PDB file of C-alpha atoms in Angstrom:
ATOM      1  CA  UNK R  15      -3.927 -21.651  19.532  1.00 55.00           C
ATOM      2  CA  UNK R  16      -2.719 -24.562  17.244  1.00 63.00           C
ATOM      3  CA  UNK R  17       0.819 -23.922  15.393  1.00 62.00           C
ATOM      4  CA  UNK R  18      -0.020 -23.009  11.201  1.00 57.00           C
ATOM      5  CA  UNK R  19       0.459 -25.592   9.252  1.00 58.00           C
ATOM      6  CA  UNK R  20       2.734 -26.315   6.572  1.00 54.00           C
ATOM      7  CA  UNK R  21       2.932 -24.221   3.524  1.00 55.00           C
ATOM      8  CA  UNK R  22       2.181 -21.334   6.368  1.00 63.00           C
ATOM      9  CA  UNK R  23       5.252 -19.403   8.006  1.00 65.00           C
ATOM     10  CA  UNK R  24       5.747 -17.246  10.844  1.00 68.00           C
ATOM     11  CA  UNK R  25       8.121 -14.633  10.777  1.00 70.00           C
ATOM     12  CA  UNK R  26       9.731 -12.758  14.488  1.00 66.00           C
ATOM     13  CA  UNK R  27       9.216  -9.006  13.952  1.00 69.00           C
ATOM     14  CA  UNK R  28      11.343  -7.398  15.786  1.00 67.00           C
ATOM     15  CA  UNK R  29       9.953  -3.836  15.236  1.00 74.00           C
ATOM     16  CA  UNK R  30       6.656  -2.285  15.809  1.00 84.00           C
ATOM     17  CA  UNK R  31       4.109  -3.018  12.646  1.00 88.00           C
ATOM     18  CA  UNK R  32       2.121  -0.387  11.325  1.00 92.00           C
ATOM     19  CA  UNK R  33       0.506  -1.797   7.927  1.00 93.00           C
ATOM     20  CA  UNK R  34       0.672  -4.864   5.798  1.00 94.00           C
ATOM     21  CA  UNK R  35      -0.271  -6.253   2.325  1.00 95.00           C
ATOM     22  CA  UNK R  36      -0.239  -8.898   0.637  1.00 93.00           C
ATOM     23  CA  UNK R  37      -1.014  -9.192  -3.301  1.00 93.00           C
ATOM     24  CA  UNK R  38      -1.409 -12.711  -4.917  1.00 90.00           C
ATOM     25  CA  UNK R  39      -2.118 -14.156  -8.390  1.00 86.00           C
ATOM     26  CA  UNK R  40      -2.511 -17.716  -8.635  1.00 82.00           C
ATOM     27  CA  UNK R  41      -0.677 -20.440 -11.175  1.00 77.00           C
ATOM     28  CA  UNK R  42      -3.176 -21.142 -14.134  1.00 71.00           C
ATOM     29  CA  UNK R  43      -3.259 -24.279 -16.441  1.00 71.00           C
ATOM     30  CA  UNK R  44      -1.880 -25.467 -18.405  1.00 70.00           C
ATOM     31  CA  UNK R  45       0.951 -24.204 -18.012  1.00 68.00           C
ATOM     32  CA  UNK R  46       0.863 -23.798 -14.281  1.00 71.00           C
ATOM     33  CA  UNK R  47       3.390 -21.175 -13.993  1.00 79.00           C
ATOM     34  CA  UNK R  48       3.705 -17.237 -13.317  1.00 81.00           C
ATOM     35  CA  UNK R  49       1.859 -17.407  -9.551  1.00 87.00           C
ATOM     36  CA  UNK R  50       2.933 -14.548  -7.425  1.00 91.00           C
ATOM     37  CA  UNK R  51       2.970 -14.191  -4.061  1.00 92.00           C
ATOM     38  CA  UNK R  52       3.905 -10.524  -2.387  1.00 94.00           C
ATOM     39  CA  UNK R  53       4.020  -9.936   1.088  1.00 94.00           C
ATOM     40  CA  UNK R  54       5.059  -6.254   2.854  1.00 94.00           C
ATOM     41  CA  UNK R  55       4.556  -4.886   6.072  1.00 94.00           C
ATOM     42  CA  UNK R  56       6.025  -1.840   7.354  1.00 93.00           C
ATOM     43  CA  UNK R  57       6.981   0.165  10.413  1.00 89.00           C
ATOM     44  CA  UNK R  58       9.807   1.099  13.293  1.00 86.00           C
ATOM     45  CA  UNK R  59      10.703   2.442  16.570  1.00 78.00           C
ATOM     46  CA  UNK R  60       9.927   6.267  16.074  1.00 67.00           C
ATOM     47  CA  UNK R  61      10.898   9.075  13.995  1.00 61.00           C
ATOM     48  CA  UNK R  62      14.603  10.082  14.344  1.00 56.00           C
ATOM     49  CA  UNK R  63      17.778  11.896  12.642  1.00 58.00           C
ATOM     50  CA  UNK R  64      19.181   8.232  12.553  1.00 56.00           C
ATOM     51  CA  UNK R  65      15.986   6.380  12.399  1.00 54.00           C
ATOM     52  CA  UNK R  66      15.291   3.686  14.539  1.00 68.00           C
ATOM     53  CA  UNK R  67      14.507   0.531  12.682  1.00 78.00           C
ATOM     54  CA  UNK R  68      12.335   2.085  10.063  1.00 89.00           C
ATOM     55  CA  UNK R  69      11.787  -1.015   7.377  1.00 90.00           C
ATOM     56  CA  UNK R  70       9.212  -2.516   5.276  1.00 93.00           C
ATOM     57  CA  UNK R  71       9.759  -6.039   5.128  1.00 92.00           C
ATOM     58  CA  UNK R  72       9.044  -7.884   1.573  1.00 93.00           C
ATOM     59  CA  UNK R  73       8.982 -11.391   0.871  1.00 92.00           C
ATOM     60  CA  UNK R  74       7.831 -12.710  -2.739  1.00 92.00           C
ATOM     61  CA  UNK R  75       7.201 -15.954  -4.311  1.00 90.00           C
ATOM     62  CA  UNK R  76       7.348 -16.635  -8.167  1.00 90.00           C
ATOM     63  CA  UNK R  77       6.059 -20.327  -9.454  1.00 86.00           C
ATOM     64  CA  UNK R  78       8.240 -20.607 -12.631  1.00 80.00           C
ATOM     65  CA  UNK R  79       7.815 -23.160 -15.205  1.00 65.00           C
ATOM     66  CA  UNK R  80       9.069 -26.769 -14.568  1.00 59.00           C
ATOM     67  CA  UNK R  81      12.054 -27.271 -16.305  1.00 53.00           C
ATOM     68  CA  UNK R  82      12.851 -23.839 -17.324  1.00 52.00           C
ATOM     69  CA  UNK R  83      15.745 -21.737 -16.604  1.00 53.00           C
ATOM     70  CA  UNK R  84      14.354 -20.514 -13.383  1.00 55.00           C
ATOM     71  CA  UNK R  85      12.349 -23.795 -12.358  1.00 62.00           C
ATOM     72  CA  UNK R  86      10.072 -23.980  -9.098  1.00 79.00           C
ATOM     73  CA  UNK R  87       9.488 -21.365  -7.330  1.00 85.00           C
ATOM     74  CA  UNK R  88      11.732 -18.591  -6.826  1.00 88.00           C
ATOM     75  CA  UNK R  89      12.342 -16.686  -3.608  1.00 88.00           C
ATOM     76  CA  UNK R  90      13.233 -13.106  -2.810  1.00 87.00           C
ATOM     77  CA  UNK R  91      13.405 -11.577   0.517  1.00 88.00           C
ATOM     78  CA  UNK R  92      14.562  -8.003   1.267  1.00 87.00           C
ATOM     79  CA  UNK R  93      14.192  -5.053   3.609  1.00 90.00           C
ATOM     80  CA  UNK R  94      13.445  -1.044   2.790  1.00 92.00           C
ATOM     81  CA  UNK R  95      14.923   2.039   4.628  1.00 90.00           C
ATOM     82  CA  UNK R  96      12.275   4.390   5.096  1.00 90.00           C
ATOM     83  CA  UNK R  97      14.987   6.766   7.019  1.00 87.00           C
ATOM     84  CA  UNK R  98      13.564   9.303   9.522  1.00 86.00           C
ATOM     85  CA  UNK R  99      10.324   8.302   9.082  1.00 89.00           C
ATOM     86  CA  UNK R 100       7.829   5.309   9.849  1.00 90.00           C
ATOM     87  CA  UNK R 101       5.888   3.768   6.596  1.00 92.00           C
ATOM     88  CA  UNK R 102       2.176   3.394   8.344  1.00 93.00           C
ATOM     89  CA  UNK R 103       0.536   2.479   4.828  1.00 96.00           C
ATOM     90  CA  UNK R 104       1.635  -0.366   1.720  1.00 97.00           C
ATOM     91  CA  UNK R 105      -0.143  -1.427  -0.772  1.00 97.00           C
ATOM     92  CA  UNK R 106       0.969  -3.838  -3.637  1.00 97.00           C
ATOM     93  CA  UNK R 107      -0.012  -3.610  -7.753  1.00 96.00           C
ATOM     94  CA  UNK R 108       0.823  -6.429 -10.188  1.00 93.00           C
ATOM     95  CA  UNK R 109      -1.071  -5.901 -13.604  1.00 86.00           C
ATOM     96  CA  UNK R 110      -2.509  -9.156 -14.584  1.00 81.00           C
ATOM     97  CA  UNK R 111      -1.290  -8.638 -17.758  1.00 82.00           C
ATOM     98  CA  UNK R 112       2.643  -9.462 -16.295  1.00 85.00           C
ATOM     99  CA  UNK R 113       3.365 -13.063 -16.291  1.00 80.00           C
ATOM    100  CA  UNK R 114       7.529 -12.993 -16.517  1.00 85.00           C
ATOM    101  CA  UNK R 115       9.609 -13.384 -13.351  1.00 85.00           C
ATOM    102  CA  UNK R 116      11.113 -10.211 -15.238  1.00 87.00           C
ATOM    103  CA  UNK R 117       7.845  -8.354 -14.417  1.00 90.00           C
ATOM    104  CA  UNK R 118       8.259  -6.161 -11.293  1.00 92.00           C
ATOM    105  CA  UNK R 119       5.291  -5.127  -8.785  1.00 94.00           C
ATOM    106  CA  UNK R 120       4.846  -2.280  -7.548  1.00 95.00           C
ATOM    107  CA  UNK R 121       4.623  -1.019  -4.240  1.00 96.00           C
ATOM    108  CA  UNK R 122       3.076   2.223  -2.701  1.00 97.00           C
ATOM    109  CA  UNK R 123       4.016   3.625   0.457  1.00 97.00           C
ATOM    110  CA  UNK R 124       2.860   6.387   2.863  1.00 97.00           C
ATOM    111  CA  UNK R 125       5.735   7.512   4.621  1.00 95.00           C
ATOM    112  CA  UNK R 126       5.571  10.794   6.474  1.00 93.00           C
ATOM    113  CA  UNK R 127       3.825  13.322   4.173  1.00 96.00           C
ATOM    114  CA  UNK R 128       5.344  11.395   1.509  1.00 96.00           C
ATOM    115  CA  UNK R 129       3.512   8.633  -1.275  1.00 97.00           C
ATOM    116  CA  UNK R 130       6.539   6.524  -2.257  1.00 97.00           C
ATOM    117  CA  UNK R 131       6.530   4.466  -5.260  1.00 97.00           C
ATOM    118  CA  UNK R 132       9.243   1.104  -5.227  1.00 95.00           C
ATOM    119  CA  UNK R 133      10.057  -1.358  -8.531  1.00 93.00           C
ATOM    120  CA  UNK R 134       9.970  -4.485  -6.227  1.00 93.00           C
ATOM    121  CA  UNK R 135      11.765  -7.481  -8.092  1.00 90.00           C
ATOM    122  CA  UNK R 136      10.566 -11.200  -8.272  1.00 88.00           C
ATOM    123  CA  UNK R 137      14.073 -12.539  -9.992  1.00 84.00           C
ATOM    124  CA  UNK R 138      17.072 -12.382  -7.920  1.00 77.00           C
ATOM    125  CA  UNK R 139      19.461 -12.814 -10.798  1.00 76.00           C
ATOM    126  CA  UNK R 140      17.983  -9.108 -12.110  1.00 67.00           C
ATOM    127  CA  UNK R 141      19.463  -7.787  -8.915  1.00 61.00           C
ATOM    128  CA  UNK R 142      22.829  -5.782  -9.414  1.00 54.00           C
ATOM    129  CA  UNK R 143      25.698  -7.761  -7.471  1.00 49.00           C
ATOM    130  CA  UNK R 144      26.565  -5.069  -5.459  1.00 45.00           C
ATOM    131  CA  UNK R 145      23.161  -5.151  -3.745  1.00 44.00           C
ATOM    132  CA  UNK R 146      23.628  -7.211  -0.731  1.00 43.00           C
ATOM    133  CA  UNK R 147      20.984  -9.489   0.483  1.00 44.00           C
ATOM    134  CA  UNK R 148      18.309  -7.460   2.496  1.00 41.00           C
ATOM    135  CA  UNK R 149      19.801  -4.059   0.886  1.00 44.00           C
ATOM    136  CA  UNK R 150      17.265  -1.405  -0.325  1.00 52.00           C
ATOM    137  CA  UNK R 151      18.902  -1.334  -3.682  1.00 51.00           C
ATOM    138  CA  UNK R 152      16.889  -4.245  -4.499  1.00 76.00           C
ATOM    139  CA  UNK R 153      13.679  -1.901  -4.524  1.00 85.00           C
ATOM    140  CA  UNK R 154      14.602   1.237  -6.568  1.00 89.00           C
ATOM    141  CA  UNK R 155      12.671   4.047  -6.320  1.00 93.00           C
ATOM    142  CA  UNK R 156      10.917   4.845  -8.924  1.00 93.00           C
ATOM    143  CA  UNK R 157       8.699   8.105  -7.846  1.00 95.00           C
ATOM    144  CA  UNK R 158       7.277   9.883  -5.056  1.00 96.00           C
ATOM    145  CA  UNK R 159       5.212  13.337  -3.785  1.00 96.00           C
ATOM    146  CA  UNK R 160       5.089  15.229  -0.642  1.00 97.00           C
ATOM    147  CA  UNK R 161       0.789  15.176  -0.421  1.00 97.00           C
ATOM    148  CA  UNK R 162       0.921  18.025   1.713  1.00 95.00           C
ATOM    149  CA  UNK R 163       2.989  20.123   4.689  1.00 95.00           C
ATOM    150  CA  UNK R 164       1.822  18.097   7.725  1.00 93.00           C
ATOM    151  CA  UNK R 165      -0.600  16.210   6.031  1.00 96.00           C
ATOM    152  CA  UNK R 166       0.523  13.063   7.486  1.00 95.00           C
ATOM    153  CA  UNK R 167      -0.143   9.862   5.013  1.00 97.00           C
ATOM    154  CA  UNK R 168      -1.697   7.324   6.960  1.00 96.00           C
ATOM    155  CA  UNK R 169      -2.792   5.004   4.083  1.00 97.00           C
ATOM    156  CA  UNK R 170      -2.749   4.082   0.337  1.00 98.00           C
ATOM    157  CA  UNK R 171      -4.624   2.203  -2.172  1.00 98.00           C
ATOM    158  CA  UNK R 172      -4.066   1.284  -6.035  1.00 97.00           C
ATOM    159  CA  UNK R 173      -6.755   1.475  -8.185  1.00 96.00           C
ATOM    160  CA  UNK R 174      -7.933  -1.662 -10.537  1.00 94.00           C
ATOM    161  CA  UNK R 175      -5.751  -0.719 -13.270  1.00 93.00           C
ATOM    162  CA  UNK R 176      -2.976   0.154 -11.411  1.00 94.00           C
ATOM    163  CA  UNK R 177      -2.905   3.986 -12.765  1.00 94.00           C
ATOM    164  CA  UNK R 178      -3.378   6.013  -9.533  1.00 96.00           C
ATOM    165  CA  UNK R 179      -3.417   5.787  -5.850  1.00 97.00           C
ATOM    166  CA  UNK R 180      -5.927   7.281  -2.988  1.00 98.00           C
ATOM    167  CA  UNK R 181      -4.234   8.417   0.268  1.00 98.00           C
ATOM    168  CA  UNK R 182      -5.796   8.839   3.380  1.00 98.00           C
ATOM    169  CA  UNK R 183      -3.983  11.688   5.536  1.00 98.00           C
ATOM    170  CA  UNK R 184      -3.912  12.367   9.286  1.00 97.00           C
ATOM    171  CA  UNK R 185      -5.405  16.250   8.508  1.00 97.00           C
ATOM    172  CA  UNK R 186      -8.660  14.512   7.150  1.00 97.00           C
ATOM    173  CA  UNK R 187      -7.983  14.801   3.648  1.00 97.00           C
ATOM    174  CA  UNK R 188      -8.391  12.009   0.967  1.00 98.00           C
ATOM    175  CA  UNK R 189      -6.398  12.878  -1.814  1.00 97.00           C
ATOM    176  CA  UNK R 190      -6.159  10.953  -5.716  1.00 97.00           C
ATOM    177  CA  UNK R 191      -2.956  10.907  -7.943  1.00 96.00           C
ATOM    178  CA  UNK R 192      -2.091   9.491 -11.435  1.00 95.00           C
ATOM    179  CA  UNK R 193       0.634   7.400 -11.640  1.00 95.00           C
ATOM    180  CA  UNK R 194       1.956   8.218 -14.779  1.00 93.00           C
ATOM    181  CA  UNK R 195       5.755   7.279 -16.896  1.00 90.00           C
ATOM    182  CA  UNK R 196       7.920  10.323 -16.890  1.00 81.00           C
ATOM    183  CA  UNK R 197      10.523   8.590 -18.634  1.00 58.00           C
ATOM    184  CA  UNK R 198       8.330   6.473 -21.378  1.00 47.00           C
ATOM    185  CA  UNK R 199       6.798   3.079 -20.531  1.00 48.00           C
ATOM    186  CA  UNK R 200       3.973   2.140 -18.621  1.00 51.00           C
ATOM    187  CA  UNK R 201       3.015   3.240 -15.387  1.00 54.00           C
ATOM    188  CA  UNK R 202       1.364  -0.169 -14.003  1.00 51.00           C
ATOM    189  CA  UNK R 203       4.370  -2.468 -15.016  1.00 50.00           C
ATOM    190  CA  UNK R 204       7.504  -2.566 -13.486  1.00 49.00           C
ATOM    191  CA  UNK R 205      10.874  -1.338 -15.113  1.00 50.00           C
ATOM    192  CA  UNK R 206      13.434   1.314 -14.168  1.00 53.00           C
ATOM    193  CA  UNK R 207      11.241   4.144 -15.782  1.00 75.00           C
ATOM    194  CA  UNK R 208      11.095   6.809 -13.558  1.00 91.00           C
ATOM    195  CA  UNK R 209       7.064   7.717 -12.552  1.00 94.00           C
ATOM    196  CA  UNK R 210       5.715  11.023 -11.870  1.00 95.00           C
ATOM    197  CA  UNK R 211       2.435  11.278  -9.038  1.00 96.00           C
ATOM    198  CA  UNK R 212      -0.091  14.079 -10.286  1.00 94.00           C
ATOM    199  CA  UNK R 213      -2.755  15.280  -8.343  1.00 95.00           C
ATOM    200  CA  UNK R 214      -6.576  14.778  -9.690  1.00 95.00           C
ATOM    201  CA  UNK R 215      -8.920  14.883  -7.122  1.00 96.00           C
ATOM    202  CA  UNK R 216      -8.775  16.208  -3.099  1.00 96.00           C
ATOM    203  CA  UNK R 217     -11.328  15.172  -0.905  1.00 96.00           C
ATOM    204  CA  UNK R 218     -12.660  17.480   2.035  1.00 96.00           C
ATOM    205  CA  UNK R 219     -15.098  16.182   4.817  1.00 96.00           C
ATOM    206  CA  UNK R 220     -13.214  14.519   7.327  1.00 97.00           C
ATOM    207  CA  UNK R 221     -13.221  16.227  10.462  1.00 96.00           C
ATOM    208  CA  UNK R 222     -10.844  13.870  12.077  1.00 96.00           C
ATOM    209  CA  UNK R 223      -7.862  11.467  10.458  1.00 97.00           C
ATOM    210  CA  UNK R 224      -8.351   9.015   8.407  1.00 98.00           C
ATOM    211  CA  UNK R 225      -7.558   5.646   9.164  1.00 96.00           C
ATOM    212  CA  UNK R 226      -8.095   3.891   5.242  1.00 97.00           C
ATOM    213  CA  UNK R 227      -8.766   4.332   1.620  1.00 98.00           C
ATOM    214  CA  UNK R 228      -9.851   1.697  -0.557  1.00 97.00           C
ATOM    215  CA  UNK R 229     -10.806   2.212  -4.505  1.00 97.00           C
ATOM    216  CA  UNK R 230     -14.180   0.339  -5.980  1.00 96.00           C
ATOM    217  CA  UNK R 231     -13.276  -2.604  -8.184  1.00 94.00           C
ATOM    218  CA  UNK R 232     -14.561  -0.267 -11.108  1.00 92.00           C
ATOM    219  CA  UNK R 233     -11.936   2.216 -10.062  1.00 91.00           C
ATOM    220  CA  UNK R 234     -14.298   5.322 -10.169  1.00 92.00           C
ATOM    221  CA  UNK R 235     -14.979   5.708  -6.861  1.00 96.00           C
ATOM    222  CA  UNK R 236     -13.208   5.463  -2.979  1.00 97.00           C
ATOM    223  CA  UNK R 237     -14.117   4.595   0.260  1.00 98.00           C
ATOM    224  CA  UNK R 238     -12.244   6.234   2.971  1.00 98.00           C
ATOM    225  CA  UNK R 239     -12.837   5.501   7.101  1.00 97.00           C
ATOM    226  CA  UNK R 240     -11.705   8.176   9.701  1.00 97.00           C
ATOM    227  CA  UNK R 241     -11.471   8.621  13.452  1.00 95.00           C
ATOM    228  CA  UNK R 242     -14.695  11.564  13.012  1.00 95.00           C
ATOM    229  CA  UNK R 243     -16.819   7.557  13.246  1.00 94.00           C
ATOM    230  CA  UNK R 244     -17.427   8.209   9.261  1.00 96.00           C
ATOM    231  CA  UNK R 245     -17.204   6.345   6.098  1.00 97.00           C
ATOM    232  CA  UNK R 246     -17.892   8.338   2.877  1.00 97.00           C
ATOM    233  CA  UNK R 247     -17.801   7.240  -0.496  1.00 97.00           C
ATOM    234  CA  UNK R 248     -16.141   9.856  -3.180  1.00 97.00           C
ATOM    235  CA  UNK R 249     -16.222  10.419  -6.887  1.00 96.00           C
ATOM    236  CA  UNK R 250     -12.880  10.769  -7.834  1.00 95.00           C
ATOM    237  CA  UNK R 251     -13.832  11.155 -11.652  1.00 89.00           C
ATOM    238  CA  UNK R 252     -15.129  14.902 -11.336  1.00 76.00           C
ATOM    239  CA  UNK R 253     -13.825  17.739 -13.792  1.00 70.00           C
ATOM    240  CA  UNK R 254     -11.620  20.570 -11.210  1.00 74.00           C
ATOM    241  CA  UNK R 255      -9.261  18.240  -9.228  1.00 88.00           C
ATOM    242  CA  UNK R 256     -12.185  18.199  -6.480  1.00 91.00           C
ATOM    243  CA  UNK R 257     -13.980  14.448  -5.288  1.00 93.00           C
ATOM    244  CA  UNK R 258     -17.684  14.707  -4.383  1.00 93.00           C
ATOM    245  CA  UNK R 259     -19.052  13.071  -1.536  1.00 96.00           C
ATOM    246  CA  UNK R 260     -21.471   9.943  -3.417  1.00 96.00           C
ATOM    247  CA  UNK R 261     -22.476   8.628   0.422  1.00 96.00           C
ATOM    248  CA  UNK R 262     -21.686   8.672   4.116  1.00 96.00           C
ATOM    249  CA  UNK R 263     -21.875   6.080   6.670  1.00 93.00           C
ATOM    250  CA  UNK R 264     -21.885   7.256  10.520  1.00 93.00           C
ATOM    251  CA  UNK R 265     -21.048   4.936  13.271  1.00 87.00           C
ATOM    252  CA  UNK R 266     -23.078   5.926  16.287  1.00 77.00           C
ATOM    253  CA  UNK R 267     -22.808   4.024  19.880  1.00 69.00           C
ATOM    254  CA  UNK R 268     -25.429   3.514  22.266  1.00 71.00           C
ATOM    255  CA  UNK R 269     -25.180   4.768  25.592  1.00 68.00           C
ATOM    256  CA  UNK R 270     -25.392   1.133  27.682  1.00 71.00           C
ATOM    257  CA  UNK R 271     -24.768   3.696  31.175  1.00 69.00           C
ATOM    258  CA  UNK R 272     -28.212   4.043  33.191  1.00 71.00           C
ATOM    259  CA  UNK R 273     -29.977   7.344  33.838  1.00 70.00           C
ATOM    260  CA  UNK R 274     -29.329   8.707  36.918  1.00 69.00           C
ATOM    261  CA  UNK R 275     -32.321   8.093  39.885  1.00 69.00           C
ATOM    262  CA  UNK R 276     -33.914  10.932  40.758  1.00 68.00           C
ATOM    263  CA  UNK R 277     -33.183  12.361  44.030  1.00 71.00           C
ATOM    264  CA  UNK R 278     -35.828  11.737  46.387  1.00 72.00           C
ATOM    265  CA  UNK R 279     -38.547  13.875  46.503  1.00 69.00           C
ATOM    266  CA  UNK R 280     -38.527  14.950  43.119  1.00 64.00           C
ATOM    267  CA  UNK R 281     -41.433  13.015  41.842  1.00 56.00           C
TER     268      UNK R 281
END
């Protein structure tokens, strides 16, 4: 296989890698500034009282205006402690609205039973000093929610609009919360608001775990995949906190083994 070449990278991981996202928006005349580039991946060597190398990686890329205080294209790199427990899920929002290097993403993660929700900066200089480089006081925490006892969150997906994320848990479940400001602001920008994850819809039809959630570009509706060989499609707009089932796909594989001869005599 050929090396990548140039403005590609390669990066050692020296940790078993569970998930990975990456959420770009691209420089747009005239002014051909505000691109952003945000890369994550996540995972570690186990569960554990001390936890064993359990990170998610980020790397982002800002293209700031040519000549301005920040010119070029400005680099941050940094690392997040998920403690005891392995993050097997990350997905990145950006509202297209935010075009300051000022303007955080955000980034869900499923850790555990838990939906984390980080600020993740693009300007270095916003960073407090004490934060050292590849600290995880360069993400702050801005919300989380414990989906369910045992649960297990094995993946997570914005919506469009950056208002609410689907999970996809180990027990089968698919479960949909608002993201919504506790603390004043809006919910699909960055800031140091804190953010409050309320429940509005729990899906029920997956015998076995599911494996991913992603939301329709209309945001109405998610697809979910599971180890049961189903994917189903769920309206997550419905009145009670419950998601219909809109469709289901089943995988089904053809025996390729051939039938057994008869013994002989039998005919």
């Amino acid at each position: 296989m050929p090396p990548p070449r140039p403005p590609s990278r390669t990066d050692l991981i020296t940790f078993p890698a569970f998930a990975s996202t990456w959420h770009g928006s691209p420089s747009l005349p005239p002014s051909n500034k505000g691109g952003v580039s945000v890369v994550a991946y996540s995972g570690g060597g186990g569960s554990a009282k001390t936890g064993v190398f359990n990170l998610i990686n980020v790397s982002t890329a800002f293209q700031a205006e040519e000549g301005g205080e920040a010119a070029g294209v400005v680099k941050n790199e940094f690392q997040i402690d998920t403690g005891e427990q392995i993050g097997v899920g990350v997905a990145v929002h950006r509202p297209r609205t935010a075009t300051s290097i000022n303007d955080d993403a955000l980034l869900a993660a499923a850790v555990g039973d838990e939906i984390r929700i980080y600020s993740i900066p693009l300007n270095p200089d916003a960073i407090p000093d004490e934060a050292g480089e590849k600290d995880n006081a360069m993400a702050l925490l801005r919300g989380s929610v414990v989906v369910g006892d045992k649960f297990g969150c094995n993946a997570v997906s914005w919506s469009p609009m950056g208002n609410a994320v689907a999970v996809g848990c180990e027990n089968g479940r698919v479960r949909v919360y608002m993201v919504l400001p506790s603390g004043g602001g809006n919910s699909s920008s960055g800031g140091s608001n804190s953010l409050e994850l309320r429940l509005v819809s729990d899906c029920e039809g997956h015998e076995k775990a599911v494996c991913s959630v992603h939301y329709h570009p209309r945001g109405g509706a998610v697809l979910s995949s599971a180890k049961d060989g189903t994917a189903r499609i769920w309206d997550v707009r419905g009145d009670g906190g419950v998601g219909t089932e809109m469709a289901q796909l089943k995988c089904q594989i053809e025996s390729t083994a051939k039938p057994a001869a008869a013994p002989p005599g039998s005919g």
